[in-house]
mmCIF file with all atom_site columns, C-alpha atoms in Angstrom:
data_model
loop_
_atom_site.group_PDB
_atom_site.id
_atom_site.type_symbol
_atom_site.label_atom_id
_atom_site.label_alt_id
_atom_site.label_comp_id
_atom_site.label_asym_id
_atom_site.label_entity_id
_atom_site.label_seq_id
_atom_site.pdbx_PDB_ins_code
_atom_site.Cartn_x
_atom_site.Cartn_y
_atom_site.Cartn_z
_atom_site.occupancy
_atom_site.B_iso_or_equiv
_atom_site.pdbx_formal_charge
_atom_site.auth_seq_id
_atom_site.auth_comp_id
_atom_site.auth_asym_id
_atom_site.auth_atom_id
_atom_site.pdbx_PDB_model_num
ATOM 1   C CA . MET A 1 1   ? -11.520 -26.385 15.524 1.00 0.00 ? 1   MET A CA 1
ATOM 2   C CA . SER A 1 2   ? -13.797 -23.630 14.346 1.00 0.00 ? 2   SER A CA 1
ATOM 3   C CA . THR A 1 3   ? -15.228 -20.355 15.589 1.00 0.00 ? 3   THR A CA 1
ATOM 4   C CA . HIS A 1 4   ? -18.019 -17.924 14.830 1.00 0.00 ? 4   HIS A CA 1
ATOM 5   C CA . VAL A 1 5   ? -18.080 -14.265 15.883 1.00 0.00 ? 5   VAL A CA 1
ATOM 6   C CA . LEU A 1 6   ? -21.343 -12.324 16.072 1.00 0.00 ? 6   LEU A CA 1
ATOM 7   C CA . ASP A 1 7   ? -21.493 -8.578  16.667 1.00 0.00 ? 7   ASP A CA 1
ATOM 8   C CA . ALA A 1 8   ? -24.428 -8.164  19.056 1.00 0.00 ? 8   ALA A CA 1
ATOM 9   C CA . SER A 1 9   ? -24.318 -4.358  18.883 1.00 0.00 ? 9   SER A CA 1
ATOM 10  C CA . ARG A 1 10  ? -24.887 -4.379  15.118 1.00 0.00 ? 10  ARG A CA 1
ATOM 11  C CA . GLY A 1 11  ? -26.895 -7.590  14.887 1.00 0.00 ? 11  GLY A CA 1
ATOM 12  C CA . THR A 1 12  ? -24.576 -8.973  12.216 1.00 0.00 ? 12  THR A CA 1
ATOM 13  C CA . PRO A 1 13  ? -21.736 -11.458 11.797 1.00 0.00 ? 13  PRO A CA 1
ATOM 14  C CA . ALA A 1 14  ? -18.385 -9.925  12.732 1.00 0.00 ? 14  ALA A CA 1
ATOM 15  C CA . THR A 1 15  ? -16.537 -9.959  9.419  1.00 0.00 ? 15  THR A CA 1
ATOM 16  C CA . GLY A 1 16  ? -12.780 -9.440  9.332  1.00 0.00 ? 16  GLY A CA 1
ATOM 17  C CA . VAL A 1 17  ? -11.841 -10.417 12.903 1.00 0.00 ? 17  VAL A CA 1
ATOM 18  C CA . THR A 1 18  ? -8.343  -11.884 13.119 1.00 0.00 ? 18  THR A CA 1
ATOM 19  C CA . VAL A 1 19  ? -8.309  -15.052 15.233 1.00 0.00 ? 19  VAL A CA 1
ATOM 20  C CA . ARG A 1 20  ? -5.156  -16.769 16.473 1.00 0.00 ? 20  ARG A CA 1
ATOM 21  C CA . LEU A 1 21  ? -4.929  -20.271 17.948 1.00 0.00 ? 21  LEU A CA 1
ATOM 22  C CA . ALA A 1 22  ? -2.012  -21.009 20.255 1.00 0.00 ? 22  ALA A CA 1
ATOM 23  C CA . THR A 1 23  ? -0.923  -23.320 23.018 1.00 0.00 ? 23  THR A CA 1
ATOM 24  C CA . THR A 1 24  ? -1.008  -21.825 26.500 1.00 0.00 ? 24  THR A CA 1
ATOM 25  C CA . ASP A 1 25  ? 2.786   -21.466 26.414 1.00 0.00 ? 25  ASP A CA 1
ATOM 26  C CA . GLY A 1 26  ? 2.405   -19.091 23.440 1.00 0.00 ? 26  GLY A CA 1
ATOM 27  C CA . HIS A 1 27  ? 3.251   -21.332 20.474 1.00 0.00 ? 27  HIS A CA 1
ATOM 28  C CA . GLU A 1 28  ? 1.012   -20.106 17.623 1.00 0.00 ? 28  GLU A CA 1
ATOM 29  C CA . LEU A 1 29  ? -0.639  -22.970 15.743 1.00 0.00 ? 29  LEU A CA 1
ATOM 30  C CA . ALA A 1 30  ? -2.866  -21.121 13.283 1.00 0.00 ? 30  ALA A CA 1
ATOM 31  C CA . SER A 1 31  ? -4.280  -17.755 12.331 1.00 0.00 ? 31  SER A CA 1
ATOM 32  C CA . ALA A 1 32  ? -7.267  -16.764 10.198 1.00 0.00 ? 32  ALA A CA 1
ATOM 33  C CA . VAL A 1 33  ? -9.761  -13.960 9.567  1.00 0.00 ? 33  VAL A CA 1
ATOM 34  C CA . THR A 1 34  ? -13.521 -14.371 9.935  1.00 0.00 ? 34  THR A CA 1
ATOM 35  C CA . ASP A 1 35  ? -15.422 -14.548 6.652  1.00 0.00 ? 35  ASP A CA 1
ATOM 36  C CA . ALA A 1 36  ? -18.590 -12.677 5.580  1.00 0.00 ? 36  ALA A CA 1
ATOM 37  C CA . ASP A 1 37  ? -20.619 -14.932 7.885  1.00 0.00 ? 37  ASP A CA 1
ATOM 38  C CA . GLY A 1 38  ? -18.289 -14.199 10.843 1.00 0.00 ? 38  GLY A CA 1
ATOM 39  C CA . ARG A 1 39  ? -16.870 -17.718 10.693 1.00 0.00 ? 39  ARG A CA 1
ATOM 40  C CA . VAL A 1 40  ? -13.542 -19.447 10.603 1.00 0.00 ? 40  VAL A CA 1
ATOM 41  C CA . ARG A 1 41  ? -14.672 -22.871 9.456  1.00 0.00 ? 41  ARG A CA 1
ATOM 42  C CA . GLU A 1 42  ? -11.402 -24.702 10.086 1.00 0.00 ? 42  GLU A CA 1
ATOM 43  C CA . LEU A 1 43  ? -8.697  -23.140 12.204 1.00 0.00 ? 43  LEU A CA 1
ATOM 44  C CA . ALA A 1 44  ? -7.135  -26.527 12.933 1.00 0.00 ? 44  ALA A CA 1
ATOM 45  C CA . ALA A 1 45  ? -8.073  -29.961 11.633 1.00 0.00 ? 45  ALA A CA 1
ATOM 46  C CA . GLU A 1 46  ? -7.379  -31.733 14.917 1.00 0.00 ? 46  GLU A CA 1
ATOM 47  C CA . LEU A 1 47  ? -6.128  -30.714 18.336 1.00 0.00 ? 47  LEU A CA 1
ATOM 48  C CA . PRO A 1 48  ? -4.398  -33.138 20.688 1.00 0.00 ? 48  PRO A CA 1
ATOM 49  C CA . ALA A 1 49  ? -5.581  -33.165 24.292 1.00 0.00 ? 49  ALA A CA 1
ATOM 50  C CA . GLY A 1 50  ? -4.310  -30.082 26.119 1.00 0.00 ? 50  GLY A CA 1
ATOM 51  C CA . ASP A 1 51  ? -4.923  -26.429 26.847 1.00 0.00 ? 51  ASP A CA 1
ATOM 52  C CA . TYR A 1 52  ? -5.241  -23.805 24.109 1.00 0.00 ? 52  TYR A CA 1
ATOM 53  C CA . ARG A 1 53  ? -5.921  -20.091 23.616 1.00 0.00 ? 53  ARG A CA 1
ATOM 54  C CA . LEU A 1 54  ? -7.998  -18.357 20.995 1.00 0.00 ? 54  LEU A CA 1
ATOM 55  C CA . THR A 1 55  ? -7.198  -14.667 20.688 1.00 0.00 ? 55  THR A CA 1
ATOM 56  C CA . PHE A 1 56  ? -9.700  -12.460 18.881 1.00 0.00 ? 56  PHE A CA 1
ATOM 57  C CA . ALA A 1 57  ? -8.407  -9.056  17.681 1.00 0.00 ? 57  ALA A CA 1
ATOM 58  C CA . THR A 1 58  ? -11.530 -7.183  18.754 1.00 0.00 ? 58  THR A CA 1
ATOM 59  C CA . GLY A 1 59  ? -9.923  -3.749  19.022 1.00 0.00 ? 59  GLY A CA 1
ATOM 60  C CA . GLU A 1 60  ? -8.872  -3.873  15.375 1.00 0.00 ? 60  GLU A CA 1
ATOM 61  C CA . TYR A 1 61  ? -12.363 -5.025  14.393 1.00 0.00 ? 61  TYR A CA 1
ATOM 62  C CA . PHE A 1 62  ? -14.091 -2.183  16.242 1.00 0.00 ? 62  PHE A CA 1
ATOM 63  C CA . ALA A 1 63  ? -11.653 0.421   14.891 1.00 0.00 ? 63  ALA A CA 1
ATOM 64  C CA . ALA A 1 64  ? -12.235 -0.807  11.318 1.00 0.00 ? 64  ALA A CA 1
ATOM 65  C CA . ASN A 1 65  ? -15.979 -0.338  11.890 1.00 0.00 ? 65  ASN A CA 1
ATOM 66  C CA . GLY A 1 66  ? -15.713 3.149   13.393 1.00 0.00 ? 66  GLY A CA 1
ATOM 67  C CA . GLN A 1 67  ? -16.506 1.988   16.923 1.00 0.00 ? 67  GLN A CA 1
ATOM 68  C CA . LYS A 1 68  ? -14.661 2.289   20.202 1.00 0.00 ? 68  LYS A CA 1
ATOM 69  C CA . GLY A 1 69  ? -14.487 -0.781  22.383 1.00 0.00 ? 69  GLY A CA 1
ATOM 70  C CA . PHE A 1 70  ? -13.312 -1.607  25.868 1.00 0.00 ? 70  PHE A CA 1
ATOM 71  C CA . TYR A 1 71  ? -11.479 -4.840  24.993 1.00 0.00 ? 71  TYR A CA 1
ATOM 72  C CA . PRO A 1 72  ? -8.518  -4.586  22.595 1.00 0.00 ? 72  PRO A CA 1
ATOM 73  C CA . GLU A 1 73  ? -8.597  -8.368  22.398 1.00 0.00 ? 73  GLU A CA 1
ATOM 74  C CA . VAL A 1 74  ? -10.588 -11.259 23.781 1.00 0.00 ? 74  VAL A CA 1
ATOM 75  C CA . VAL A 1 75  ? -8.660  -14.341 24.891 1.00 0.00 ? 75  VAL A CA 1
ATOM 76  C CA . VAL A 1 76  ? -10.530 -17.594 25.431 1.00 0.00 ? 76  VAL A CA 1
ATOM 77  C CA . THR A 1 77  ? -8.569  -20.395 27.086 1.00 0.00 ? 77  THR A CA 1
ATOM 78  C CA . PHE A 1 78  ? -10.041 -23.866 26.768 1.00 0.00 ? 78  PHE A CA 1
ATOM 79  C CA . THR A 1 79  ? -9.166  -27.527 27.337 1.00 0.00 ? 79  THR A CA 1
ATOM 80  C CA . VAL A 1 80  ? -9.385  -30.302 24.778 1.00 0.00 ? 80  VAL A CA 1
ATOM 81  C CA . THR A 1 81  ? -9.942  -33.641 26.500 1.00 0.00 ? 81  THR A CA 1
ATOM 82  C CA . ASP A 1 82  ? -11.016 -35.688 23.470 1.00 0.00 ? 82  ASP A CA 1
ATOM 83  C CA . ALA A 1 83  ? -8.909  -35.077 20.369 1.00 0.00 ? 83  ALA A CA 1
ATOM 84  C CA . GLY A 1 84  ? -11.446 -36.936 18.248 1.00 0.00 ? 84  GLY A CA 1
ATOM 85  C CA . GLN A 1 85  ? -14.208 -34.391 18.827 1.00 0.00 ? 85  GLN A CA 1
ATOM 86  C CA . HIS A 1 86  ? -14.794 -31.223 16.844 1.00 0.00 ? 86  HIS A CA 1
ATOM 87  C CA . HIS A 1 87  ? -14.317 -28.086 18.957 1.00 0.00 ? 87  HIS A CA 1
ATOM 88  C CA . HIS A 1 88  ? -16.325 -24.969 18.119 1.00 0.00 ? 88  HIS A CA 1
ATOM 89  C CA . VAL A 1 89  ? -15.886 -21.812 20.225 1.00 0.00 ? 89  VAL A CA 1
ATOM 90  C CA . PRO A 1 90  ? -18.315 -18.998 19.303 1.00 0.00 ? 90  PRO A CA 1
ATOM 91  C CA . LEU A 1 91  ? -17.896 -15.409 20.494 1.00 0.00 ? 91  LEU A CA 1
ATOM 92  C CA . LEU A 1 92  ? -20.828 -13.029 20.981 1.00 0.00 ? 92  LEU A CA 1
ATOM 93  C CA . LEU A 1 93  ? -19.305 -9.564  20.926 1.00 0.00 ? 93  LEU A CA 1
ATOM 94  C CA . SER A 1 94  ? -20.231 -5.975  21.703 1.00 0.00 ? 94  SER A CA 1
ATOM 95  C CA . PRO A 1 95  ? -17.998 -2.970  22.458 1.00 0.00 ? 95  PRO A CA 1
ATOM 96  C CA . TYR A 1 96  ? -18.349 -3.367  26.250 1.00 0.00 ? 96  TYR A CA 1
ATOM 97  C CA . ALA A 1 97  ? -19.154 -7.035  26.768 1.00 0.00 ? 97  ALA A CA 1
ATOM 98  C CA . TYR A 1 98  ? -18.621 -10.476 25.336 1.00 0.00 ? 98  TYR A CA 1
ATOM 99  C CA . SER A 1 99  ? -19.794 -14.029 25.885 1.00 0.00 ? 99  SER A CA 1
ATOM 100 C CA . THR A 1 100 ? -18.496 -17.389 24.735 1.00 0.00 ? 100 THR A CA 1
ATOM 101 C CA . TYR A 1 101 ? -19.424 -21.057 25.063 1.00 0.00 ? 101 TYR A CA 1
ATOM 102 C CA . ARG A 1 102 ? -18.586 -24.497 23.704 1.00 0.00 ? 102 ARG A CA 1
ATOM 103 C CA . GLY A 1 103 ? -20.594 -24.871 20.531 1.00 0.00 ? 103 GLY A CA 1
ATOM 104 C CA . SER A 1 104 ? -21.214 -27.831 18.286 1.00 0.00 ? 104 SER A CA 1
#
């Protein structure tokens, strides 16, 4: 499980975003902060089949960069159907919009 956060408003990787991985019932599995390239390269080595949530602390990120944003956090809920596959969930971020997809 990995992620990559890009700040579309600045045209740069989003460095320093706290990302939390949890089950949908709220059990936190892992937490990390994006690196200088906006990446968390391994949030979890393997995820069993099931539903999960990634929570990105976007409000903290914008505040640390002197920006105001509309979303204090972005929560992406996704389903793992094949535990043997790598799961990559990128986030394209701006103060008033965001987009995500299943990456490779």
